[in-house]
Amino acid sequence: MKTLEPNHIPAKGWKGGFLKKHPEANYPNPDLSNLDTTGNLDNIGKITRQQRVLWPEFTWETEKGAKDPKRCFQMFAPDISRMGYDDSGRSWSIICPQQGTFIPGVGTLNVEVTVTGQKGWVDESNKTQAIDLSVKPKVWFSKSAHQSPIGKMLWSVFEMNHLGFSFPSEKNKAIQINTYKTDKQKTRVISIRDGLFLGDNIPAFTDHSTESWNHANLEVEIGPIDTSKHDMVTEFNLLVMDAFNLFSGNMLKEGNILAWNVWFDAPMKANPKEWKNHAKIWRKSIDVDHCSPDGNSTPPRFADGKPFIAKDEIMEDVILAFKKFIKKHL
């Protein structure tokens, strides 16, 4: 794990002014409806400044609806996300999280929160921001998964792709998950806003106020997966999501709320070429060997610090479910 840069004085070049042209987009109730939504990769060349999320703290309920929902907390890998903007403060691109989850006896699944569009602003002078974005989580198998006995059998199923089946053996065939702002607001637009999810009630080990330059939060409700035109693929994808949720504590279970507090380091000048390369390195490293280029994530744990550990019998049930699927369709 390489040493991360300490906080430093914000880079020269900040001008601001975007909010003067769009005062309705400012707090206390940012209204971004008058701003154009842009493709997340369409304007990388316009990015001149960035803030890196060196402490991305995620949280979700492992038993939603229970009297004691047992909320889980996990910091994903450093520099897993960034917001990029120009000298005036207009937001142009967001790098969102990628993560790997290992299922014992089966293999590694890659998870990516793909940003499909974004709009908003950043104000370095006041350490604030408001950005709306649409996201589409994707889940697919790492190539390393075929090293396990079950993985090898699954790859024999994946080889049926030549018959027109699109099993999640690579990103462009990934399981795609729908997300919403809330249960009552079925909009696909989610919001990055000032403040912290859970406010002052966050566990001490998720508080980075003394080392970060700024922070914000966002949350999404997990919806259903997209179905395939082939029933067998949909059946398999649902099986994969069940397995993933059993081992991750229901992180992506339909109806659950996934939230994260993003703790930024100080603003710095951005290089569009480095921005593209950084995203590419993340994509390649997480897909090939489940490594994180800037350091690994922390294990999931509860508010009292106890780790979340999937029960041993879950592994047996998951392997049995995959074996039944393979036997049924081969």
CSV table of C-alpha atoms in Angstrom, one decimal:
chain,number,residue,atom,x,y,z
A,1,MET,CA,0.0,0.0,0.0
A,2,LYS,CA,1.5,3.3,-1.1
A,3,THR,CA,1.7,6.3,1.3
A,4,LEU,CA,-1.2,8.7,0.7
A,5,GLU,CA,-0.4,12.4,0.3
A,6,PRO,CA,-1.2,14.4,3.5
A,7,ASN,CA,-3.6,17.4,3.4
A,8,HIS,CA,-2.1,20.3,1.6
A,9,ILE,CA,-3.0,23.9,0.8
A,10,PRO,CA,-5.6,24.0,-2.0
A,11,ALA,CA,-4.0,24.4,-5.4
A,12,LYS,CA,-3.9,27.9,-7.1
A,13,GLY,CA,-6.3,28.6,-9.9
A,14,TRP,CA,-9.6,28.6,-8.2
A,15,LYS,CA,-11.9,31.3,-9.6
A,16,GLY,CA,-15.5,30.3,-8.7
A,17,GLY,CA,-18.4,32.2,-10.1
A,18,PHE,CA,-20.6,29.4,-11.3
A,19,LEU,CA,-23.1,29.9,-8.5
A,20,LYS,CA,-23.4,33.6,-9.3
A,21,LYS,CA,-24.9,32.6,-12.6
A,22,HIS,CA,-27.1,29.9,-11.0
A,23,PRO,CA,-28.1,31.2,-7.5
A,24,GLU,CA,-31.1,28.8,-7.4
A,25,ALA,CA,-28.6,25.9,-7.3
A,26,ASN,CA,-27.2,27.1,-4.0
A,27,TYR,CA,-28.2,26.1,-0.4
A,28,PRO,CA,-30.3,25.9,1.6
A,29,ASN,CA,-32.3,24.0,-1.0
A,30,PRO,CA,-30.2,23.4,-4.1
A,31,ASP,CA,-32.3,23.3,-7.3
A,32,LEU,CA,-30.3,21.8,-10.1
A,33,SER,CA,-33.2,21.4,-12.5
A,34,ASN,CA,-32.0,24.3,-14.8
A,35,LEU,CA,-28.6,22.6,-15.3
A,36,ASP,CA,-27.9,20.3,-18.2
A,37,THR,CA,-27.1,16.7,-17.4
A,38,THR,CA,-23.9,15.7,-19.1
A,39,GLY,CA,-22.4,12.3,-19.8
A,40,ASN,CA,-19.9,11.3,-17.2
A,41,LEU,CA,-17.2,10.7,-19.7
A,42,ASP,CA,-18.0,13.3,-22.3
A,43,ASN,CA,-16.2,16.3,-20.8
A,44,ILE,CA,-13.1,14.9,-19.1
A,45,GLY,CA,-11.0,17.5,-21.0
A,46,LYS,CA,-12.8,20.4,-19.2
A,47,ILE,CA,-11.8,19.2,-15.7
A,48,THR,CA,-9.1,21.4,-14.2
A,49,ARG,CA,-9.6,20.7,-10.5
A,50,GLN,CA,-10.5,17.7,-8.4
A,51,GLN,CA,-11.1,16.5,-4.9
A,52,ARG,CA,-10.3,12.9,-4.0
A,53,VAL,CA,-12.4,10.7,-1.7
A,54,LEU,CA,-9.6,9.2,0.5
A,55,TRP,CA,-12.1,8.0,3.1
A,56,PRO,CA,-15.3,6.5,1.5
A,57,GLU,CA,-17.4,5.3,4.4
A,58,PHE,CA,-20.3,3.0,3.4
A,59,THR,CA,-23.2,1.9,5.6
A,60,TRP,CA,-26.2,-0.3,5.2
A,61,GLU,CA,-28.6,-2.5,7.3
A,62,THR,CA,-27.7,-6.2,7.3
A,63,GLU,CA,-31.3,-7.1,8.5
A,64,LYS,CA,-33.6,-4.5,7.1
A,65,GLY,CA,-36.9,-4.2,8.9
A,66,ALA,CA,-35.8,-6.1,12.0
A,67,LYS,CA,-36.1,-4.5,15.5
A,68,ASP,CA,-32.4,-4.5,15.6
A,69,PRO,CA,-31.3,-4.0,12.0
A,70,LYS,CA,-27.6,-4.4,12.8
A,71,ARG,CA,-26.2,-1.6,10.7
A,72,CYS,CA,-22.9,-2.4,9.0
A,73,PHE,CA,-20.0,0.0,8.2
A,74,GLN,CA,-17.2,-0.4,5.7
A,75,MET,CA,-14.6,2.0,4.3
A,76,PHE,CA,-13.9,1.2,0.7
A,77,ALA,CA,-10.4,1.7,-0.7
A,78,PRO,CA,-8.8,5.2,-0.7
A,79,ASP,CA,-9.1,7.4,-3.8
A,80,ILE,CA,-11.9,5.1,-5.0
A,81,SER,CA,-14.0,8.1,-6.0
A,82,ARG,CA,-13.3,11.7,-7.1
A,83,MET,CA,-15.3,14.7,-8.2
A,84,GLY,CA,-13.9,16.7,-11.1
A,85,TYR,CA,-14.8,20.3,-12.0
A,86,ASP,CA,-13.5,23.4,-13.6
A,87,ASP,CA,-12.1,26.7,-12.2
A,88,SER,CA,-15.6,28.2,-12.0
A,89,GLY,CA,-16.9,25.3,-10.0
A,90,ARG,CA,-19.0,23.5,-12.6
A,91,SER,CA,-19.0,19.7,-12.1
A,92,TRP,CA,-18.1,17.6,-15.1
A,93,SER,CA,-17.3,14.1,-14.0
A,94,ILE,CA,-17.6,11.8,-11.0
A,95,ILE,CA,-15.5,8.6,-10.5
A,96,CYS,CA,-17.6,6.3,-8.4
A,97,PRO,CA,-16.8,3.2,-6.4
A,98,GLN,CA,-15.6,-0.2,-7.4
A,99,GLN,CA,-15.3,-3.1,-5.0
A,100,GLY,CA,-14.7,-6.9,-5.0
A,101,THR,CA,-16.4,-9.5,-2.9
A,102,PHE,CA,-15.0,-13.0,-2.4
A,103,ILE,CA,-17.5,-15.8,-2.1
A,104,PRO,CA,-15.7,-18.8,-0.6
A,105,GLY,CA,-15.7,-21.9,-2.8
A,106,VAL,CA,-17.0,-19.9,-5.8
A,107,GLY,CA,-14.8,-16.9,-6.5
A,108,THR,CA,-14.6,-13.1,-6.7
A,109,LEU,CA,-17.4,-10.8,-7.9
A,110,ASN,CA,-16.7,-7.3,-9.1
A,111,VAL,CA,-19.1,-4.5,-8.2
A,112,GLU,CA,-19.0,-1.1,-9.9
A,113,VAL,CA,-21.3,1.9,-9.4
A,114,THR,CA,-21.4,3.2,-13.0
A,115,VAL,CA,-22.3,6.9,-13.4
A,116,THR,CA,-24.4,7.4,-16.4
A,117,GLY,CA,-24.9,11.2,-16.1
A,118,GLN,CA,-24.2,14.1,-13.7
A,119,LYS,CA,-24.7,17.8,-13.1
A,120,GLY,CA,-23.9,20.2,-10.3
A,121,TRP,CA,-21.2,22.4,-8.8
A,122,VAL,CA,-18.4,22.7,-6.2
A,123,ASP,CA,-17.5,25.8,-4.2
A,124,GLU,CA,-14.0,25.6,-2.7
A,125,SER,CA,-14.4,29.0,-1.0
A,126,ASN,CA,-17.2,27.6,1.3
A,127,LYS,CA,-16.2,23.9,1.2
A,128,THR,CA,-19.5,22.9,-0.2
A,129,GLN,CA,-21.0,21.1,-3.2
A,130,ALA,CA,-24.3,19.9,-4.7
A,131,ILE,CA,-24.2,17.3,-7.5
A,132,ASP,CA,-27.0,15.2,-9.0
A,133,LEU,CA,-26.1,11.9,-10.7
A,134,SER,CA,-27.7,8.8,-12.2
A,135,VAL,CA,-26.0,5.5,-11.4
A,136,LYS,CA,-26.3,1.9,-12.4
A,137,PRO,CA,-24.5,-0.7,-10.2
A,138,LYS,CA,-23.1,-3.6,-12.1
A,139,VAL,CA,-21.9,-7.0,-10.9
A,140,TRP,CA,-19.8,-9.5,-12.7
A,141,PHE,CA,-17.4,-12.4,-12.1
A,142,SER,CA,-13.7,-11.8,-11.9
A,143,LYS,CA,-11.6,-14.0,-14.2
A,144,SER,CA,-9.9,-15.4,-11.2
A,145,ALA,CA,-13.2,-17.1,-10.2
A,146,HIS,CA,-12.6,-19.9,-12.6
A,147,GLN,CA,-9.8,-21.2,-10.3
A,148,SER,CA,-12.2,-22.8,-7.9
A,149,PRO,CA,-14.0,-26.1,-8.7
A,150,ILE,CA,-17.4,-24.4,-8.8
A,151,GLY,CA,-15.9,-21.5,-10.7
A,152,LYS,CA,-14.6,-23.9,-13.4
A,153,MET,CA,-18.1,-25.4,-13.7
A,154,LEU,CA,-19.6,-21.9,-13.9
A,155,TRP,CA,-17.2,-21.0,-16.7
A,156,SER,CA,-18.4,-23.9,-18.7
A,157,VAL,CA,-21.9,-22.4,-18.4
A,158,PHE,CA,-20.5,-19.0,-19.4
A,159,GLU,CA,-19.1,-20.6,-22.6
A,160,MET,CA,-22.7,-21.0,-23.7
A,161,ASN,CA,-22.5,-17.3,-24.7
A,162,HIS,CA,-22.0,-18.4,-28.3
A,163,LEU,CA,-25.7,-19.5,-28.2
A,164,GLY,CA,-26.7,-16.0,-27.4
A,165,PHE,CA,-26.6,-16.1,-23.6
A,166,SER,CA,-25.1,-13.2,-21.7
A,167,PHE,CA,-23.9,-14.5,-18.4
A,168,PRO,CA,-22.0,-12.0,-16.2
A,169,SER,CA,-18.5,-13.2,-17.0
A,170,GLU,CA,-17.3,-9.7,-18.0
A,171,LYS,CA,-18.3,-6.1,-17.4
A,172,ASN,CA,-20.2,-5.6,-20.7
A,173,LYS,CA,-22.4,-8.6,-19.7
A,174,ALA,CA,-22.7,-7.6,-16.1
A,175,ILE,CA,-25.8,-7.9,-13.9
A,176,GLN,CA,-27.3,-4.4,-13.8
A,177,ILE,CA,-29.1,-3.2,-10.7
A,178,ASN,CA,-31.6,-0.4,-10.7
A,179,THR,CA,-31.4,2.3,-8.0
A,180,TYR,CA,-33.7,5.0,-6.8
A,181,LYS,CA,-33.5,8.1,-4.6
A,182,THR,CA,-36.0,6.8,-2.1
A,183,ASP,CA,-38.9,4.4,-1.9
A,184,LYS,CA,-41.4,7.3,-2.3
A,185,GLN,CA,-39.3,9.1,-5.0
A,186,LYS,CA,-38.7,6.6,-7.7
A,187,THR,CA,-36.3,8.9,-9.6
A,188,ARG,CA,-33.0,7.5,-10.8
A,189,VAL,CA,-31.3,10.7,-9.9
A,190,ILE,CA,-29.4,10.7,-6.6
A,191,SER,CA,-27.8,13.6,-4.8
A,192,ILE,CA,-24.4,14.4,-3.3
A,193,ARG,CA,-25.1,17.0,-0.6
A,194,ASP,CA,-23.4,18.7,2.4
A,195,GLY,CA,-23.5,17.0,5.7
A,196,LEU,CA,-23.2,13.4,7.0
A,197,PHE,CA,-25.6,10.5,6.7
A,198,LEU,CA,-26.6,9.7,10.3
A,199,GLY,CA,-25.2,13.1,11.4
A,200,ASP,CA,-23.4,12.9,14.8
A,201,ASN,CA,-24.4,9.3,15.3
A,202,ILE,CA,-21.6,7.8,13.1
A,203,PRO,CA,-19.2,5.5,14.8
A,204,ALA,CA,-15.9,7.0,15.8
A,205,PHE,CA,-13.9,4.8,13.4
A,206,THR,CA,-15.8,6.3,10.5
A,207,ASP,CA,-15.1,9.9,11.5
A,208,HIS,CA,-12.4,11.5,9.5
A,209,SER,CA,-13.0,15.1,10.4
A,210,THR,CA,-9.5,15.7,11.7
A,211,GLU,CA,-7.7,14.4,8.6
A,212,SER,CA,-10.1,15.4,5.7
A,213,TRP,CA,-10.6,18.8,4.1
A,214,ASN,CA,-14.3,18.4,3.5
A,215,HIS,CA,-17.2,15.9,3.4
A,216,ALA,CA,-20.6,15.2,1.9
A,217,ASN,CA,-23.0,12.3,1.7
A,218,LEU,CA,-25.4,10.4,-0.7
A,219,GLU,CA,-27.7,7.5,-0.5
A,220,VAL,CA,-29.6,5.2,-2.8
A,221,GLU,CA,-32.4,2.6,-2.5
A,222,ILE,CA,-31.5,-0.7,-4.2
A,223,GLY,CA,-34.1,-1.7,-6.8
A,224,PRO,CA,-34.5,-5.0,-8.8
A,225,ILE,CA,-32.0,-6.2,-11.4
A,226,ASP,CA,-32.6,-5.9,-15.1
A,227,THR,CA,-34.1,-9.2,-16.5
A,228,SER,CA,-32.5,-10.9,-19.4
A,229,LYS,CA,-34.3,-12.0,-22.6
A,230,HIS,CA,-33.2,-15.6,-21.5
A,231,ASP,CA,-35.0,-16.9,-18.4
A,232,MET,CA,-31.9,-19.1,-17.6
A,233,VAL,CA,-29.7,-16.0,-17.4
A,234,THR,CA,-32.2,-14.2,-15.2
A,235,GLU,CA,-32.4,-17.2,-13.0
A,236,PHE,CA,-28.6,-17.4,-12.7
A,237,ASN,CA,-28.3,-13.6,-12.1
A,238,LEU,CA,-30.8,-13.8,-9.2
A,239,LEU,CA,-28.8,-16.7,-7.8
A,240,VAL,CA,-25.6,-14.6,-8.0
A,241,MET,CA,-27.2,-11.6,-6.2
A,242,ASP,CA,-28.6,-13.9,-3.5
A,243,ALA,CA,-25.1,-15.2,-2.9
A,244,PHE,CA,-23.5,-11.8,-3.0
A,245,ASN,CA,-26.0,-10.4,-0.4
A,246,LEU,CA,-25.5,-13.4,1.9
A,247,PHE,CA,-21.8,-12.8,2.0
A,248,SER,CA,-21.9,-8.9,2.1
A,249,GLY,CA,-24.7,-8.6,4.7
A,250,ASN,CA,-27.4,-7.6,2.2
A,251,MET,CA,-25.5,-4.6,0.8
A,252,LEU,CA,-27.3,-4.8,-2.5
A,253,LYS,CA,-30.5,-6.4,-1.4
A,254,GLU,CA,-33.6,-5.0,-3.1
A,255,GLY,CA,-35.3,-2.4,-0.9
A,256,ASN,CA,-32.2,-1.7,1.2
A,257,ILE,CA,-30.7,1.7,1.5
A,258,LEU,CA,-27.0,2.0,0.7
A,259,ALA,CA,-25.5,5.2,1.9
A,260,TRP,CA,-22.0,6.6,2.1
A,261,ASN,CA,-20.2,9.6,3.7
A,262,VAL,CA,-17.4,10.8,1.4
A,263,TRP,CA,-14.5,12.5,3.1
A,264,PHE,CA,-12.4,14.6,0.6
A,265,ASP,CA,-8.8,15.7,0.7
A,266,ALA,CA,-7.9,19.2,-0.3
A,267,PRO,CA,-8.6,20.5,-3.8
A,268,MET,CA,-5.8,20.0,-6.3
A,269,LYS,CA,-5.3,20.7,-10.0
A,270,ALA,CA,-6.5,17.9,-12.2
A,271,ASN,CA,-4.9,16.4,-15.3
A,272,PRO,CA,-7.5,14.9,-17.7
A,273,LYS,CA,-5.0,12.3,-18.9
A,274,GLU,CA,-4.3,11.2,-15.3
A,275,TRP,CA,-8.0,11.2,-14.6
A,276,LYS,CA,-8.7,8.8,-17.4
A,277,ASN,CA,-5.7,6.6,-16.5
A,278,HIS,CA,-6.7,6.5,-12.8
A,279,ALA,CA,-10.2,5.2,-13.8
A,280,LYS,CA,-8.6,2.7,-16.1
A,281,ILE,CA,-6.1,1.4,-13.5
A,282,TRP,CA,-9.0,1.0,-11.0
A,283,ARG,CA,-11.0,-0.9,-13.6
A,284,LYS,CA,-8.2,-3.2,-14.5
A,285,SER,CA,-6.9,-3.9,-11.0
A,286,ILE,CA,-10.2,-4.8,-9.5
A,287,ASP,CA,-11.1,-7.1,-12.4
A,288,VAL,CA,-7.8,-9.0,-12.6
A,289,ASP,CA,-6.7,-9.8,-9.1
A,290,HIS,CA,-9.0,-8.0,-6.7
A,291,CYS,CA,-6.4,-5.5,-5.7
A,292,SER,CA,-6.8,-1.8,-4.9
A,293,PRO,CA,-4.2,0.5,-6.4
A,294,ASP,CA,-4.2,3.0,-3.5
A,295,GLY,CA,-4.8,0.6,-0.6
A,296,ASN,CA,-7.4,-1.9,0.4
A,297,SER,CA,-10.8,-1.4,2.0
A,298,THR,CA,-11.5,-2.2,5.6
A,299,PRO,CA,-13.5,-5.3,6.7
A,300,PRO,CA,-17.3,-4.6,7.2
A,301,ARG,CA,-18.1,-4.2,10.9
A,302,PHE,CA,-20.9,-3.1,13.2
A,303,ALA,CA,-21.1,0.2,15.2
A,304,ASP,CA,-19.5,-1.5,18.2
A,305,GLY,CA,-16.5,-2.5,16.1
A,306,LYS,CA,-17.3,-6.2,15.8
A,307,PRO,CA,-16.7,-7.6,12.3
A,308,PHE,CA,-19.5,-8.8,10.1
A,309,ILE,CA,-18.8,-12.5,9.3
A,310,ALA,CA,-21.1,-14.6,7.1
A,311,LYS,CA,-22.1,-17.9,8.8
A,312,ASP,CA,-20.3,-21.1,7.7
A,313,GLU,CA,-23.6,-22.8,6.7
A,314,ILE,CA,-24.2,-20.0,4.3
A,315,MET,CA,-21.2,-21.1,2.2
A,316,GLU,CA,-22.6,-24.6,2.0
A,317,ASP,CA,-26.0,-23.4,0.9
A,318,VAL,CA,-24.6,-21.2,-1.8
A,319,ILE,CA,-22.3,-23.9,-3.2
A,320,LEU,CA,-25.3,-26.3,-3.2
A,321,ALA,CA,-27.4,-23.7,-5.0
A,322,PHE,CA,-24.8,-23.2,-7.8
A,323,LYS,CA,-24.4,-27.0,-8.1
A,324,LYS,CA,-28.2,-27.4,-8.6
A,325,PHE,CA,-28.2,-24.7,-11.3
A,326,ILE,CA,-25.3,-26.4,-13.2
A,327,LYS,CA,-26.9,-29.8,-12.9
A,328,LYS,CA,-30.3,-28.4,-14.1
A,329,HIS,CA,-29.0,-26.7,-17.2
A,330,LEU,CA,-26.1,-28.9,-18.2
